[in-house]
XYZ file of C-alpha atoms in Angstrom:
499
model
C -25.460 -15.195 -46.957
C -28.976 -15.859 -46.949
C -31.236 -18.643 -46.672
C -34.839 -19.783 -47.050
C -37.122 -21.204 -44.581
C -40.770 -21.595 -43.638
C -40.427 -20.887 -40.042
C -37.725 -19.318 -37.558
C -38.360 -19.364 -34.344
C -35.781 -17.478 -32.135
C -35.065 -19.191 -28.727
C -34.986 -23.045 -27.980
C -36.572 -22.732 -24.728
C -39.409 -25.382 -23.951
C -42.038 -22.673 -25.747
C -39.383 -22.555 -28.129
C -38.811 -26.429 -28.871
C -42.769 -26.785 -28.741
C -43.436 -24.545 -31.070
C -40.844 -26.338 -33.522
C -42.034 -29.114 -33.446
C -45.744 -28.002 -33.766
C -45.083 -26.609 -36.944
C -42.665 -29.438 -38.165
C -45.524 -31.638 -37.594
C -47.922 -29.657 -39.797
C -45.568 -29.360 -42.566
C -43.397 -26.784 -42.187
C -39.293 -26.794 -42.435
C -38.213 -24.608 -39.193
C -35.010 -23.341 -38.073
C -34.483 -22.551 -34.785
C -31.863 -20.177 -33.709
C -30.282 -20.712 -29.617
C -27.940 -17.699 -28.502
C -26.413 -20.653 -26.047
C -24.382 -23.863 -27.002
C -27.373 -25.839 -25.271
C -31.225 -26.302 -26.632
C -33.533 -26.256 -23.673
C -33.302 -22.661 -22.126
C -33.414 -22.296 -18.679
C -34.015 -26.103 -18.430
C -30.576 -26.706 -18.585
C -27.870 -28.843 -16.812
C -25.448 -28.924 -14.172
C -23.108 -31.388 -13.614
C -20.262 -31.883 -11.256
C -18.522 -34.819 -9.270
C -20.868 -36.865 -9.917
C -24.004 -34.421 -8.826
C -26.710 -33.471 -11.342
C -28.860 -30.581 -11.003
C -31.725 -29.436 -12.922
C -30.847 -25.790 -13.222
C -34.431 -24.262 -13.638
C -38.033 -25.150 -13.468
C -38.098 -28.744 -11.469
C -42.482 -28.775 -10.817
C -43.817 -30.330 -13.831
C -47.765 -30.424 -13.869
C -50.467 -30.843 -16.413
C -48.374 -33.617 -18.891
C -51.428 -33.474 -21.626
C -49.527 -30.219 -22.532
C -47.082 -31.626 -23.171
C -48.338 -34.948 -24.674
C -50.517 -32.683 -26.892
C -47.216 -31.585 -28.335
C -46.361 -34.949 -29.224
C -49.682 -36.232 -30.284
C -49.345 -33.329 -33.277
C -46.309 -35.380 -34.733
C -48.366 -38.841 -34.145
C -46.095 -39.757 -31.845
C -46.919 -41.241 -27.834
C -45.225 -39.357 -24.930
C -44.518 -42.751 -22.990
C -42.035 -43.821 -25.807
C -39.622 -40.215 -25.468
C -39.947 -39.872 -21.661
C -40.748 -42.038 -17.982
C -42.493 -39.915 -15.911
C -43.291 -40.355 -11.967
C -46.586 -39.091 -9.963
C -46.087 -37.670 -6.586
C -48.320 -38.141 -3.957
C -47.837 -36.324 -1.802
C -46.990 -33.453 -4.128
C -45.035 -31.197 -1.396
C -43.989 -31.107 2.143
C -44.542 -27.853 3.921
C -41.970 -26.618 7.001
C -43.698 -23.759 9.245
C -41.380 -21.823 11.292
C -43.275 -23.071 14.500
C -41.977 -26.478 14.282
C -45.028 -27.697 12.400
C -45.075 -29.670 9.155
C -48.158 -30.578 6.914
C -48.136 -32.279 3.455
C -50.075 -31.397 0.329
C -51.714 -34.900 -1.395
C -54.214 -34.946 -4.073
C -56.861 -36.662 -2.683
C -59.856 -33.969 -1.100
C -60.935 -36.328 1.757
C -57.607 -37.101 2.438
C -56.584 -33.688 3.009
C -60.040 -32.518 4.846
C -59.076 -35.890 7.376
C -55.495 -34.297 7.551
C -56.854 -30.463 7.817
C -58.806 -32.091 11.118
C -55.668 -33.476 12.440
C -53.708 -30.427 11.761
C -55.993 -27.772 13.052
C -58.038 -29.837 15.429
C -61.284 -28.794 14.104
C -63.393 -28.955 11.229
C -63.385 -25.329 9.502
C -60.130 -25.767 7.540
C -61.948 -28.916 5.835
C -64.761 -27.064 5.108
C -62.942 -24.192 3.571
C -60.374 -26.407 1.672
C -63.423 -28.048 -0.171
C -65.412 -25.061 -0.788
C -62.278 -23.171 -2.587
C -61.473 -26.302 -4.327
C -64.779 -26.558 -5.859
C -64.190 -22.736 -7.053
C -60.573 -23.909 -8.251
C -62.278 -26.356 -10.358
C -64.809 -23.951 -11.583
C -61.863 -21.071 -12.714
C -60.108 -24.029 -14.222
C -63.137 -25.269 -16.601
C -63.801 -21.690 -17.533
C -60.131 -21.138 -18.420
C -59.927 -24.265 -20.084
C -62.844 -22.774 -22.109
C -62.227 -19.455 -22.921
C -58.082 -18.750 -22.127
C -56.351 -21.707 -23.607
C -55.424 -23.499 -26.144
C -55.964 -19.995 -28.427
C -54.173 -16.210 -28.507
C -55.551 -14.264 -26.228
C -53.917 -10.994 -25.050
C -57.226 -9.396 -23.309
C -60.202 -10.152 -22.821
C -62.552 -9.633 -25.689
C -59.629 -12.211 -27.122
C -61.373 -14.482 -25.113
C -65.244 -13.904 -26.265
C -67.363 -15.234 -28.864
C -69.296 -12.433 -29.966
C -72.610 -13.962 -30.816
C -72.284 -16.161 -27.594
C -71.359 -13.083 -25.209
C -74.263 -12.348 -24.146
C -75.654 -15.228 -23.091
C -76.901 -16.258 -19.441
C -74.098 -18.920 -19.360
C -71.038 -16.713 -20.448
C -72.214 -13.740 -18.280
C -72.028 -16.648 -15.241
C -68.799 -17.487 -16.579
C -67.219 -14.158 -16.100
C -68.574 -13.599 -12.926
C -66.958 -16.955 -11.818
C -63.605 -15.532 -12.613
C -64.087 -13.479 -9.393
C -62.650 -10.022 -10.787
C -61.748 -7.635 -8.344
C -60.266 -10.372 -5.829
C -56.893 -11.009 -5.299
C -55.409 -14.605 -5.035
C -54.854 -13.768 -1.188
C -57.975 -12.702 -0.738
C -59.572 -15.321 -1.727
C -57.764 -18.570 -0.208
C -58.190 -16.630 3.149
C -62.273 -16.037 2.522
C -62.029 -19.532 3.187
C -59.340 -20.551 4.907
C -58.710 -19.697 8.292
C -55.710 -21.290 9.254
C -52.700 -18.675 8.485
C -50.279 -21.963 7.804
C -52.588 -23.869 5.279
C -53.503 -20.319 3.911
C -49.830 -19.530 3.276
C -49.197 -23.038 1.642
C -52.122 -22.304 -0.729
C -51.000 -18.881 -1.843
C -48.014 -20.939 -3.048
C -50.160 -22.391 -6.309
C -49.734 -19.421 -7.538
C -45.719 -19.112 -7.110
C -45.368 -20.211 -10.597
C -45.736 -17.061 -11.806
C -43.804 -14.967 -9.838
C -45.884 -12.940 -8.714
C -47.631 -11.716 -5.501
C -50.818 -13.589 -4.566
C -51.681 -10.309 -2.432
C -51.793 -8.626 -5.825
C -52.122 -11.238 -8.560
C -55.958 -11.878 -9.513
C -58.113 -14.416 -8.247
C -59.013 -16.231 -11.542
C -54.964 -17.851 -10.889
C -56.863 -20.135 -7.970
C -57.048 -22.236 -10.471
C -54.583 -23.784 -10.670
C -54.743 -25.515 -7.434
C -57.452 -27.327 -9.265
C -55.114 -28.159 -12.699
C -52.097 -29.199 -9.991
C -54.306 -31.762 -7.786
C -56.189 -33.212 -10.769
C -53.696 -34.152 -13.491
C -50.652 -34.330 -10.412
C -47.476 -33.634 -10.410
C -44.955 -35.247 -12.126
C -40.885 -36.242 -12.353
C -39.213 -37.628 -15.677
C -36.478 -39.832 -15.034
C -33.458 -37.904 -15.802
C -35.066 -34.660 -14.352
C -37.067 -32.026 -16.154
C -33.464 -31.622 -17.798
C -35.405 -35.090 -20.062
C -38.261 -32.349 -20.926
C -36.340 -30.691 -23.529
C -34.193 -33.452 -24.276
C -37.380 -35.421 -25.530
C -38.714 -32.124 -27.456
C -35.287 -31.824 -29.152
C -35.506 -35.764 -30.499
C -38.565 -35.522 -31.811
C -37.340 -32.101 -33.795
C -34.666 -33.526 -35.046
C -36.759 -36.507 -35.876
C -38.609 -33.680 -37.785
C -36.159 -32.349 -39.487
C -35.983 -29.239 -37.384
C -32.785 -27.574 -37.897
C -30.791 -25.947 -34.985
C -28.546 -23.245 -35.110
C -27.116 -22.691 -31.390
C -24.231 -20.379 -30.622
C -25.766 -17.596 -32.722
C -28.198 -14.526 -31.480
C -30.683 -12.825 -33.283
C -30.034 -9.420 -34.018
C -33.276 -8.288 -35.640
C -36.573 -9.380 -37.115
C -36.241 -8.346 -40.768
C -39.614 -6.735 -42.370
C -40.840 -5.472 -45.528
C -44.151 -3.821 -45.926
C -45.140 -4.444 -42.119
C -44.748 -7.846 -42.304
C -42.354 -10.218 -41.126
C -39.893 -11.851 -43.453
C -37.310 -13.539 -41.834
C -34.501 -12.787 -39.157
C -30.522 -11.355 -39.433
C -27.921 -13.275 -36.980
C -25.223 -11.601 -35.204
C -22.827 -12.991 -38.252
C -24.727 -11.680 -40.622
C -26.846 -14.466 -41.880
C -29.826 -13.775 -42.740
C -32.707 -16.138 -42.785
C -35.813 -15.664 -44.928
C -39.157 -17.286 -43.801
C -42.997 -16.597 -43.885
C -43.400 -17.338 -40.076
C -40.926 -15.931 -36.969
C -41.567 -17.001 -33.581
C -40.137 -15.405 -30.930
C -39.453 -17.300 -27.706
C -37.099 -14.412 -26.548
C -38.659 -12.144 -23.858
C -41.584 -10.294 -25.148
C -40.357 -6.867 -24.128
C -36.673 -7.338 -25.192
C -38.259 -8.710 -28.853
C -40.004 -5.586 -29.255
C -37.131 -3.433 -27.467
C -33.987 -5.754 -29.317
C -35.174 -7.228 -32.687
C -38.427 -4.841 -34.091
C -38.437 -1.663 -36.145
C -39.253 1.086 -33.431
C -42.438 2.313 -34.780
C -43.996 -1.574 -34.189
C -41.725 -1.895 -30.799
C -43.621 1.465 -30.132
C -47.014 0.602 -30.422
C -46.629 -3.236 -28.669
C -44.885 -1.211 -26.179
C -47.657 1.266 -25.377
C -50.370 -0.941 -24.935
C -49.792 -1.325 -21.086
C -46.858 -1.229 -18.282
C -45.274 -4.078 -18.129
C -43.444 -5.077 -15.340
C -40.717 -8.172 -14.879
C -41.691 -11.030 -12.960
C -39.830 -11.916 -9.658
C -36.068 -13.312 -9.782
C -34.400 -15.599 -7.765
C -31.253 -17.337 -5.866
C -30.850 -20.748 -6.230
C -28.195 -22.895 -4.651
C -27.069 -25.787 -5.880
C -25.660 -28.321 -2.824
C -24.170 -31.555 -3.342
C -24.735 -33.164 -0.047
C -22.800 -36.372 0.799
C -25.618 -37.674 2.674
C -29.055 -37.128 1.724
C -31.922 -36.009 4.213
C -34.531 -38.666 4.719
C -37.219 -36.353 6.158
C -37.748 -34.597 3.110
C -40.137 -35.110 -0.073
C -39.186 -34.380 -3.516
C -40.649 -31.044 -3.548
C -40.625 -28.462 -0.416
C -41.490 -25.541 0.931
C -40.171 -23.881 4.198
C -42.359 -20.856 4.892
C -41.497 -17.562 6.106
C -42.609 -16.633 9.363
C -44.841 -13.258 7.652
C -46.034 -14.339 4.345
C -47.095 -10.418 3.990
C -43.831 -8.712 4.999
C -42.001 -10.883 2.740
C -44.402 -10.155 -0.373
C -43.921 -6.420 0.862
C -40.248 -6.539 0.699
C -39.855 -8.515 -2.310
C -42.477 -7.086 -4.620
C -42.900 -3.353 -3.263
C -39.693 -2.384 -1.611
C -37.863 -4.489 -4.347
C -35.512 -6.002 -1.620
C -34.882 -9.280 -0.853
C -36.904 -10.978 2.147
C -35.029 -10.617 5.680
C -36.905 -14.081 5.898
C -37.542 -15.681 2.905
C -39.307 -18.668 1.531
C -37.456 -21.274 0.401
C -37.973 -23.934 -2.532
C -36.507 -26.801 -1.446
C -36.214 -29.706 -4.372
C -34.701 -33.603 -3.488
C -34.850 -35.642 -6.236
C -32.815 -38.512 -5.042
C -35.627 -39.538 -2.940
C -37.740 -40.285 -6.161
C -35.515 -42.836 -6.963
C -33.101 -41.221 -9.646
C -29.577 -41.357 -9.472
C -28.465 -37.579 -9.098
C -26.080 -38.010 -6.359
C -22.965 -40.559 -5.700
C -23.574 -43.130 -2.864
C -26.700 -41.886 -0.308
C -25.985 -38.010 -1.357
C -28.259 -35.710 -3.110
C -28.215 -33.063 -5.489
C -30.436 -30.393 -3.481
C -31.992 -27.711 -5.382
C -32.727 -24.657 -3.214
C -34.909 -21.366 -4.752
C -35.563 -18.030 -2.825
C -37.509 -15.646 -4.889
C -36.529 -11.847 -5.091
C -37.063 -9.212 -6.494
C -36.653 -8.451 -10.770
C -32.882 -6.806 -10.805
C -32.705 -3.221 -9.884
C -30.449 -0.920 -10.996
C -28.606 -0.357 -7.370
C -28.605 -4.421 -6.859
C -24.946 -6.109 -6.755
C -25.058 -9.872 -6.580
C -21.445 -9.963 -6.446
C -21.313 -8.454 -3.065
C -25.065 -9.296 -2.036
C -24.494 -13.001 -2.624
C -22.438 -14.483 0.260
C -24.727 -12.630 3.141
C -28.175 -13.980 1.080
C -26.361 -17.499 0.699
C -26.017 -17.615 4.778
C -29.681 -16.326 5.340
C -31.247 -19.163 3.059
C -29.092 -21.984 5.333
C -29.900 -20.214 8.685
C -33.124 -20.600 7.442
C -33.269 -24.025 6.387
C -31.027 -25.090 9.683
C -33.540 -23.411 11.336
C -36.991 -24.054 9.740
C -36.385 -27.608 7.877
C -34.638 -29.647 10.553
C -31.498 -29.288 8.132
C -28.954 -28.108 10.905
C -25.869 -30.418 9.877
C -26.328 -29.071 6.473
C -23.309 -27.288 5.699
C -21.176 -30.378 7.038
C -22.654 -32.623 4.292
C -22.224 -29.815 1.609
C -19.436 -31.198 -1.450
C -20.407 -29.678 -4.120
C -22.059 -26.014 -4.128
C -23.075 -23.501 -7.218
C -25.413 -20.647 -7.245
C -27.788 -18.481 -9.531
C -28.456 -15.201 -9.273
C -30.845 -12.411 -10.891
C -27.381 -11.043 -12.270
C -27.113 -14.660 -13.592
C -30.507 -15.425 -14.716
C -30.207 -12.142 -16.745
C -27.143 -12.763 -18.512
C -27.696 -16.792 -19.427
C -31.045 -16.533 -20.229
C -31.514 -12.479 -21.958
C -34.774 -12.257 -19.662
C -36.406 -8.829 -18.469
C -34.333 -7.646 -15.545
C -33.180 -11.368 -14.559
C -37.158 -12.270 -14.184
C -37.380 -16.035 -13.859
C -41.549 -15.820 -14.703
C -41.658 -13.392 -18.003
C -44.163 -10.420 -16.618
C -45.473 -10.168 -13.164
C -49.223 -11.102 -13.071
C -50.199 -8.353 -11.007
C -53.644 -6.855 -11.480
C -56.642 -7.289 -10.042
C -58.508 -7.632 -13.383
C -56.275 -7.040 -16.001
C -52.853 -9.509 -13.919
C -53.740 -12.915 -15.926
C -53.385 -11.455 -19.207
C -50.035 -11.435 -21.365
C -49.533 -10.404 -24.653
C -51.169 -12.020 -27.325
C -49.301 -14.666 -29.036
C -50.408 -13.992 -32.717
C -48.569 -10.141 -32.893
C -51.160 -7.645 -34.844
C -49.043 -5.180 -35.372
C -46.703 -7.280 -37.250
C -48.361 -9.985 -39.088
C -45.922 -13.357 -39.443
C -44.832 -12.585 -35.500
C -45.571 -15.029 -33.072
C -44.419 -14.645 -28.973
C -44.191 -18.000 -27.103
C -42.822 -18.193 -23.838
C -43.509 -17.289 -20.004
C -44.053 -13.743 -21.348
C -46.338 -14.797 -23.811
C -49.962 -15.924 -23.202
C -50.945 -17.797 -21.454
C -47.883 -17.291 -18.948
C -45.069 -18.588 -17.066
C -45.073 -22.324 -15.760
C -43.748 -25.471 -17.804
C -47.050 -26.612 -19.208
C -47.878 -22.886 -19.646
C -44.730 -22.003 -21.788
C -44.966 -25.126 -23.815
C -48.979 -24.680 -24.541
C -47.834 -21.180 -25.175
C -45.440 -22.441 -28.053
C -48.375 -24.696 -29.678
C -50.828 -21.828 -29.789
C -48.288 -19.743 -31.624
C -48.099 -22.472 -33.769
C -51.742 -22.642 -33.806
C -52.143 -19.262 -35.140
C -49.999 -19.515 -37.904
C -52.242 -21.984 -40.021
């Protein structure tokens, strides 16, 4: 059977859903086709005994993403989704008993830098790479988003290259550095430098080898704040998928893609795994760039996407899920409890492609925002250890339950949690092996594509496909990147570039 369509995009992931409804709201009638029962992707839902657990991303910054989304159909964010600010944005545990918190405000976190370090450098430093976080930001606001962009000549104006002011510009952007290298230029507290390379742990990548333009988005995260929607970021999707359907999106789930359909190298539709086929002028893919070309493309145009650079998967992870029947009080929404050697863990995770013998842990307690997520005084704790992209020799199965007792040693250790397995109900886990098979990612990644490259690390492939005109990528390994605001600005530009 086949049927007609303007638009298909593959994938109902938040670049997915954003994309959608950026086209629906310029006109055109879209279908969008989910491999799972659920729309959302890896913003999904767990629910059990009462607990409810956001299942993936849980950091939500920059809302005007996501309110630009919404602005396209005429309609106001505030009337789809209620939305929290937190201040302070994350609670950091050291493994020398220490504990410092991350707020928004500059001279309220130079007056707690004093306190902390008992002098005045860390201040200093905090404010001077702050004012170059701000300065990478503007420039990226400029020239990196809100448009394709898979290198950078994408990013230049020709008759403007040139000038005085864009040659400053792309000296700001500080090639050559590393993320690492930069925070520690000017801050010399190892503690506050560790909690700073962890702006950059939305993309899964190492900060010791990720490029130094990525500082900012300490800027983007302290300026527009972070942010919890009632109902968890679980409501994210939830509010995309109204407004579709108040679109007249249609959504297929259930059904995979089993190839992008051309004629005459261009795009002209999609074939399901039933067989129905699905003709339209416009296919975005929010399936993993690599696995579209690899999966769904004719191998000559797979061939020549392919062999434009390595790429290389993005981090995984282990999450646990804990239902605790009593909630800890001395936690923030959002945590971090740091390794003791931020550098031997980056080693092990990202060059020996183990996981950490210490690892960092992501630590996520949304009862104490207020929403109900937990029966009585419990809470539904969200717990992420990054490791490495699955490798062939990896076995979760077996790996799992010795990983699962080094991420509560460490948080009974490190994050005053020592009771915790007493208050533990309820208890799920993720794995890369997981991540892989619910979400058809590259090697479980949880990012898209590592960001790793000293000049060349911030760039992902373009979202308007050359090689295939009427292809579109959207997603985390899509420009601009992984991140929620990222993925869902990346499924307006695709959008973008169709008109």
């Amino acid at each position: 059977m086949t049927e007609r369509t303007d638009a298909v995009v593959i994938g109902s992931g938040l670049a997915g859903l954003a994309a959608a409804c950026t086209l629906a709201a310029r006109g055109y009638a879209v279908t969008v086709v989910e491999k799972n029962p659920w729309l959302g992707g890896k913003a999904a839902l767990l629910a059990d005994r009462g607990y409810r657990f956001d299942m993936g991303p849980t950091i939500l910054t920059l809302p005007s993403v996501l309110r630009r989304v919404f602005e396209e159909a005429g309609r106001r964010l505030e009337d789809y989704l209620t939305m929290i600010r937190l201040d302070p944005q994350w609670r950091c545990f050291f493994e020398d008993g220490s504990q410092f918190d991350l707020v928004e405000s500059l001279p309220e976190m130079q007056q707690q830098l004093r306190e902390f370090t008992g002098g005045e450098e860390a201040g200093r430093g905090y404010e001077k790479f702050m004012s170059i976080s701000r300065q990478l930001d503007d420039v990226s606001q400029r020239f990196f988003f809100w448009k394709s962009v898979g290198g950078i000549a994408d990013t230049m104006n020709l008759r403007q290259s040139m000038s005085l002011g864009v040659l400053k510009d792309l000296l700001s952007l500080r090639f050559g550095r590393t993320v690492a290298g930069l925070v520690r230029s000017h801050i010399p507290d190892s503690r506050i430098a560790q909690m700073m390379d962890h702006f950059t742990q939305y993309v899964g990548s190492s900060p010791e080898q990720s490029p130094a333009v990525l500082c900012g988005i300490a800027h983007m995260q302290t300026n527009e704040g972070i942010w919890y929607p009632l109902g968890g970021t679980r409501a994210v999707p939830e509010a995309l998928t109204r407004l579709a359907q108040e679109l007249g999106v249609r959504c297929v789930t259930g059904h995979q893609v089993r190839s992008v359909d051309t004629e005459r190298g261009r795009a002209v539709g999609v074939t399901l795994d039933s067989g129905e086929v699905l003709r339209s002028q416009v296919v975005v893919s929010n399936s993993d760039c690599v696995r579209t070309c690899e999966e769904l493309l004719p191998r000559d145009t797979a061939q020549k996407m392919l062999s434009k650079r390595k790429f290389e998967a993005a981090c995984s992870g282990v999450v646990l899920y804990l239902g605790l029947r009593q909630r800890y009080e001395h936690l923030l929404h959002h945590n971090f409890v740091f390794s003791q050697d931020p550098h031997e863990e980056f080693r092990q995770i990202y060059s020996a492609g183990e996981p950490a013998a210490d690892p960092t842990c992501y630590v996520c307690a949304p009862s104490l925002s207020g929403d109900r997520v937990a029966p009585g005084d419990g809470e539904a704790l969200y717990v992420l250890v990054h490791t490495p992209y699955l490798r062939p020799h990896h076995d979760w199965t077996k790996m799992l339950p010795g990983y699962r007792q080094v991420i509560i040693d460490k948080l009974k250790r490190t994050a005053g949690m020592g009771d915790i397995e007493d208050r533990i109900e309820v208890e799920h886990s993720l794995t890369p092996a997981g991540i892989n098979q619910r979400y058809h990612v590259l090697n479980g990644a949880i990012y898209g594509l590592a960001s790793h490259g000293r000049f060349m690390g911030a760039f992902k492939p373009g979202n308007r496909v050359r090689e295939l005109p009427g292809l579109y990528l959207a997603g985390g390994s899509a420009h601009p990147g992984p991140g929620m605001p990222m993925v869902m600005m990346s499924g307006w530009i695709a959008a973008d570039s169709v008109d």
